[in-house]
Short mmCIF file of C-alpha atoms in Angstrom, two decimals:
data_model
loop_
_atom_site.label_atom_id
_atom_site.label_comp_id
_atom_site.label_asym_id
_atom_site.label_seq_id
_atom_site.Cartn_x
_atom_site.Cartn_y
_atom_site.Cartn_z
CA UNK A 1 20.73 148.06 9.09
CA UNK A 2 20.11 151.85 10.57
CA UNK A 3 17.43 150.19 13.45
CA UNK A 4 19.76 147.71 14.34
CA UNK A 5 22.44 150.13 14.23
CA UNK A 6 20.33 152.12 16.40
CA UNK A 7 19.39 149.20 18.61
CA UNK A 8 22.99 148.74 18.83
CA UNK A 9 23.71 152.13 20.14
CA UNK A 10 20.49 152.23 22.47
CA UNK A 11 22.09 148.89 23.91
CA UNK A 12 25.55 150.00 24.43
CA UNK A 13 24.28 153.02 26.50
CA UNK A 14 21.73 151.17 28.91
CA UNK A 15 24.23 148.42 29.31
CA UNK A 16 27.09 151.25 30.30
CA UNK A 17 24.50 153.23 32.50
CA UNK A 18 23.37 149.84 34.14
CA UNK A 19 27.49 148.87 34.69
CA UNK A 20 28.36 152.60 36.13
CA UNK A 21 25.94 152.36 38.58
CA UNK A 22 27.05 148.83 39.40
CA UNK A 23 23.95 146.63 38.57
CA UNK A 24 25.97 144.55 36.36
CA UNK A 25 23.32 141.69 36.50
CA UNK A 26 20.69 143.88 34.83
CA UNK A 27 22.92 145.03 32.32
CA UNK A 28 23.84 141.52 31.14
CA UNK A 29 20.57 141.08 28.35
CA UNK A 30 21.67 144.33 26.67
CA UNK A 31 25.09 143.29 26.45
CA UNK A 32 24.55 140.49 24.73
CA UNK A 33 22.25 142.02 22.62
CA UNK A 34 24.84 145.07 22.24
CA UNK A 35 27.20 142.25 20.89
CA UNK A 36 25.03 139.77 18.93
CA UNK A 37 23.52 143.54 17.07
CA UNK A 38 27.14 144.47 16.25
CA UNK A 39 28.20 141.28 14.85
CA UNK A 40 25.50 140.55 12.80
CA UNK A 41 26.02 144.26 11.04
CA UNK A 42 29.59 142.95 10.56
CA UNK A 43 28.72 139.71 9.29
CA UNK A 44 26.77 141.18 6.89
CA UNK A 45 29.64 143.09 5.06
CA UNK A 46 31.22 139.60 4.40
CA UNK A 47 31.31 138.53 0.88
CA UNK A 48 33.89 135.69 0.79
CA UNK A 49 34.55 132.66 2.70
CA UNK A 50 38.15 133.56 2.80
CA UNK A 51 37.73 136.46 4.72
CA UNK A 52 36.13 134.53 7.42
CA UNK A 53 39.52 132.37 7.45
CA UNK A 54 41.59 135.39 7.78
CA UNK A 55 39.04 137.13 10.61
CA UNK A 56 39.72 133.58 12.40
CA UNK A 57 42.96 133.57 11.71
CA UNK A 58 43.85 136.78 13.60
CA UNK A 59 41.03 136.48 15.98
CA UNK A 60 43.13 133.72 17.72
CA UNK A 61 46.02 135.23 17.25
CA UNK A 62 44.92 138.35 18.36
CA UNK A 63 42.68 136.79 21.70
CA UNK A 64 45.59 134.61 22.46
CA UNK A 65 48.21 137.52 23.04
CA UNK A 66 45.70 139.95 24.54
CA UNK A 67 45.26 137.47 27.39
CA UNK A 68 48.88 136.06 27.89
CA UNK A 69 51.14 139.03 26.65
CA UNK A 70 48.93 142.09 25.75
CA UNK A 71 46.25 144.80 26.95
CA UNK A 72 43.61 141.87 28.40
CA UNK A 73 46.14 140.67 30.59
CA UNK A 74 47.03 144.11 32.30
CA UNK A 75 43.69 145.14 32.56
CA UNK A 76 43.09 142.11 34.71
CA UNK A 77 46.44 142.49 36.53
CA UNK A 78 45.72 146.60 36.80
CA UNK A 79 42.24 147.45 36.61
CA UNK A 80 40.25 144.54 37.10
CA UNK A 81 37.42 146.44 37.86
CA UNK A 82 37.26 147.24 34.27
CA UNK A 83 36.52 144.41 33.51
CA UNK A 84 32.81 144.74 34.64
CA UNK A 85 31.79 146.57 32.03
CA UNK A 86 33.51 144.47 29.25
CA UNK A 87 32.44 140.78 29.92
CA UNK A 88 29.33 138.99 30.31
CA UNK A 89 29.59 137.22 33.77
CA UNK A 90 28.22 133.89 34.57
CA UNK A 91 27.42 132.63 37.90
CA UNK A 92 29.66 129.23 38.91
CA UNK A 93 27.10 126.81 41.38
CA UNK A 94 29.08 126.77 44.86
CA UNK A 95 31.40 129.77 44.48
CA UNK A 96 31.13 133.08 45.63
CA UNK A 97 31.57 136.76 43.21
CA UNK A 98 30.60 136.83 39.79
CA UNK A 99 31.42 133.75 38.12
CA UNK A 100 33.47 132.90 34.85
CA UNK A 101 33.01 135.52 32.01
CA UNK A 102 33.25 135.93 28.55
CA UNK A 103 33.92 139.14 26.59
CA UNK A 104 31.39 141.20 24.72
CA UNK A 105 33.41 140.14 21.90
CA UNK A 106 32.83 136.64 21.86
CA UNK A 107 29.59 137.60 21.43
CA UNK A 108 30.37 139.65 18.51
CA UNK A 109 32.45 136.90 16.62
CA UNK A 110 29.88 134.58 17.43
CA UNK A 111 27.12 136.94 15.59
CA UNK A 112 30.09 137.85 13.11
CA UNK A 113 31.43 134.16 11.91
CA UNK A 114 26.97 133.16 11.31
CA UNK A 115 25.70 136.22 9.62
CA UNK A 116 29.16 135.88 7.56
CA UNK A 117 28.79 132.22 7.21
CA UNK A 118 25.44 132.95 5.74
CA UNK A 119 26.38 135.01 3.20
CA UNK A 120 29.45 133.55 2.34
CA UNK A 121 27.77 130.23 1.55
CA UNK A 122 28.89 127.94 4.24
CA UNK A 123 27.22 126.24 7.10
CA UNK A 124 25.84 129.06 9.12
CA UNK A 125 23.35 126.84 11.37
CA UNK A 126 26.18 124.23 12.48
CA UNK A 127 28.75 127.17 12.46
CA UNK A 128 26.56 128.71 15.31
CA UNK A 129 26.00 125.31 16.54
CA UNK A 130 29.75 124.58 16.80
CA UNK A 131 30.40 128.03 18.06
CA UNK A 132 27.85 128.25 20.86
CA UNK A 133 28.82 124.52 22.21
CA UNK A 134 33.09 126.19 22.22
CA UNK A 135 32.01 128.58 25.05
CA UNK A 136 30.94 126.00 27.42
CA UNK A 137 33.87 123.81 26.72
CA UNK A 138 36.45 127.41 27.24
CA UNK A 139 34.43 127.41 30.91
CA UNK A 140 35.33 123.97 31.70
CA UNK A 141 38.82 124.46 30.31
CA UNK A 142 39.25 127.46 32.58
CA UNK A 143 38.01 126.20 35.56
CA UNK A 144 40.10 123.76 35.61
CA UNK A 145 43.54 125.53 34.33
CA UNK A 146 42.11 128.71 36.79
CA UNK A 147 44.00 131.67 34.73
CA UNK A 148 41.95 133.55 32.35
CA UNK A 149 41.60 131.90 29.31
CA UNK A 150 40.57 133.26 25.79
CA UNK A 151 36.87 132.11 24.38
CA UNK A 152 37.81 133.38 21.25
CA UNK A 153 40.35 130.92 19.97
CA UNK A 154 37.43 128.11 20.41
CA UNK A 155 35.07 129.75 19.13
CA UNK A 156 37.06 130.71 15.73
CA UNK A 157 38.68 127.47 15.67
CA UNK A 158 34.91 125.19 16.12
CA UNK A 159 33.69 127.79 13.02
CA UNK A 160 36.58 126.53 11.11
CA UNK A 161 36.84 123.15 11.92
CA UNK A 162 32.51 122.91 10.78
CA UNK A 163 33.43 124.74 7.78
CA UNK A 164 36.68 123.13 6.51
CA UNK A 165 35.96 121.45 3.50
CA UNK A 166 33.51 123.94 2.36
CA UNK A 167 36.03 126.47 2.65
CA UNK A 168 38.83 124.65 0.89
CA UNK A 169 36.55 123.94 -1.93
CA UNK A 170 35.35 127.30 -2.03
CA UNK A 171 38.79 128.65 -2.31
CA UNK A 172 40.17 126.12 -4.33
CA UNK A 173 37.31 127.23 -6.86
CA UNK A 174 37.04 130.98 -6.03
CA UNK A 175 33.33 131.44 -6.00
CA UNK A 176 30.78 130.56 -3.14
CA UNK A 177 29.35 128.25 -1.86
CA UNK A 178 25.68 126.52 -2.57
CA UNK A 179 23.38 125.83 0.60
#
């Protein structure tokens, strides 16, 4: 845990070097791996399945308001240019400026919800799976709604749709599950 911690760290200050100076492109790899590093330490403090339900549960909630109601939406409205330095920007074939973007935290669930997964006893490999297949499906949805629209909520809601009856049972007994 202390050299991915480290790794973690090392990450977060080439990717914030690489953003100030603008060479956002570049910095892309060691966001990702900023995120994916944070979520797996994380992931690996979950013990119960049921915690994963409730970290879904107000993950939505919590994505959902950020980018209709809360601080995502006036950062966009405000300070867009902020928003460099917090998402991981994809280019769109045919259209000009940095594409369609997900947050660093997507990436950090998405670690988060497998390494916890794992450990919790449910299906880590099709949670990822699941997970990984939400983001392109959020793109899709976005580009054709246009206003920013929250990854999250997908992403949570594809771990817990994978996971459902594992979970219930799981609860329903109160121990973990067997892979």
């Amino acid at each position: 845990p202390l050299v991915l911690a480290g790794l973690v760290l090392a990450c977060l200050v080439v990717s914030g070097l690489l953003s100030w100076a603008d060479w956002f492109t570049p910095a892309v790899p060691f966001k990702v791996m900023l995120a994916t590093g944070a979520g797996v330490l994380l992931g690996r403090q979950v013990a119960e399945a049921w915690w994963l339900v409730a970290i879904a549960v107000i993950a939505i909630v919590a994505d959902t308001w950020s980018v209709f109601a809360g601080p995502t939406k006036v950062v966009v409205e405000r300070a867009p240019g902020a928003l460099d330095y917090l998402l991981v920007h994809f280019p769109i074939l045919g259209a000009e400026g940095p594409g369609m973007g997900l947050g660093i935290s997507d990436f950090i669930f998405l670690s988060l919800f497998t390494v916890g997964a794992l450990g919790a006893g449910l299906r880590s490999t099709t949670s990822f799976v699941a997970m990984a297949a939400s983001l392109p499906v959020t793109v899709a949805v976005a580009l054709v709604w246009k206003p920013a629209l929250p990854a999250l909520p997908f992403l949570a809601l594809a771990f817990l749709a994978v996971n459902a009856r594992p979970i219930i049972r799981l609860i329903g007994s109160g121990r973990r599950a067997s892979q």
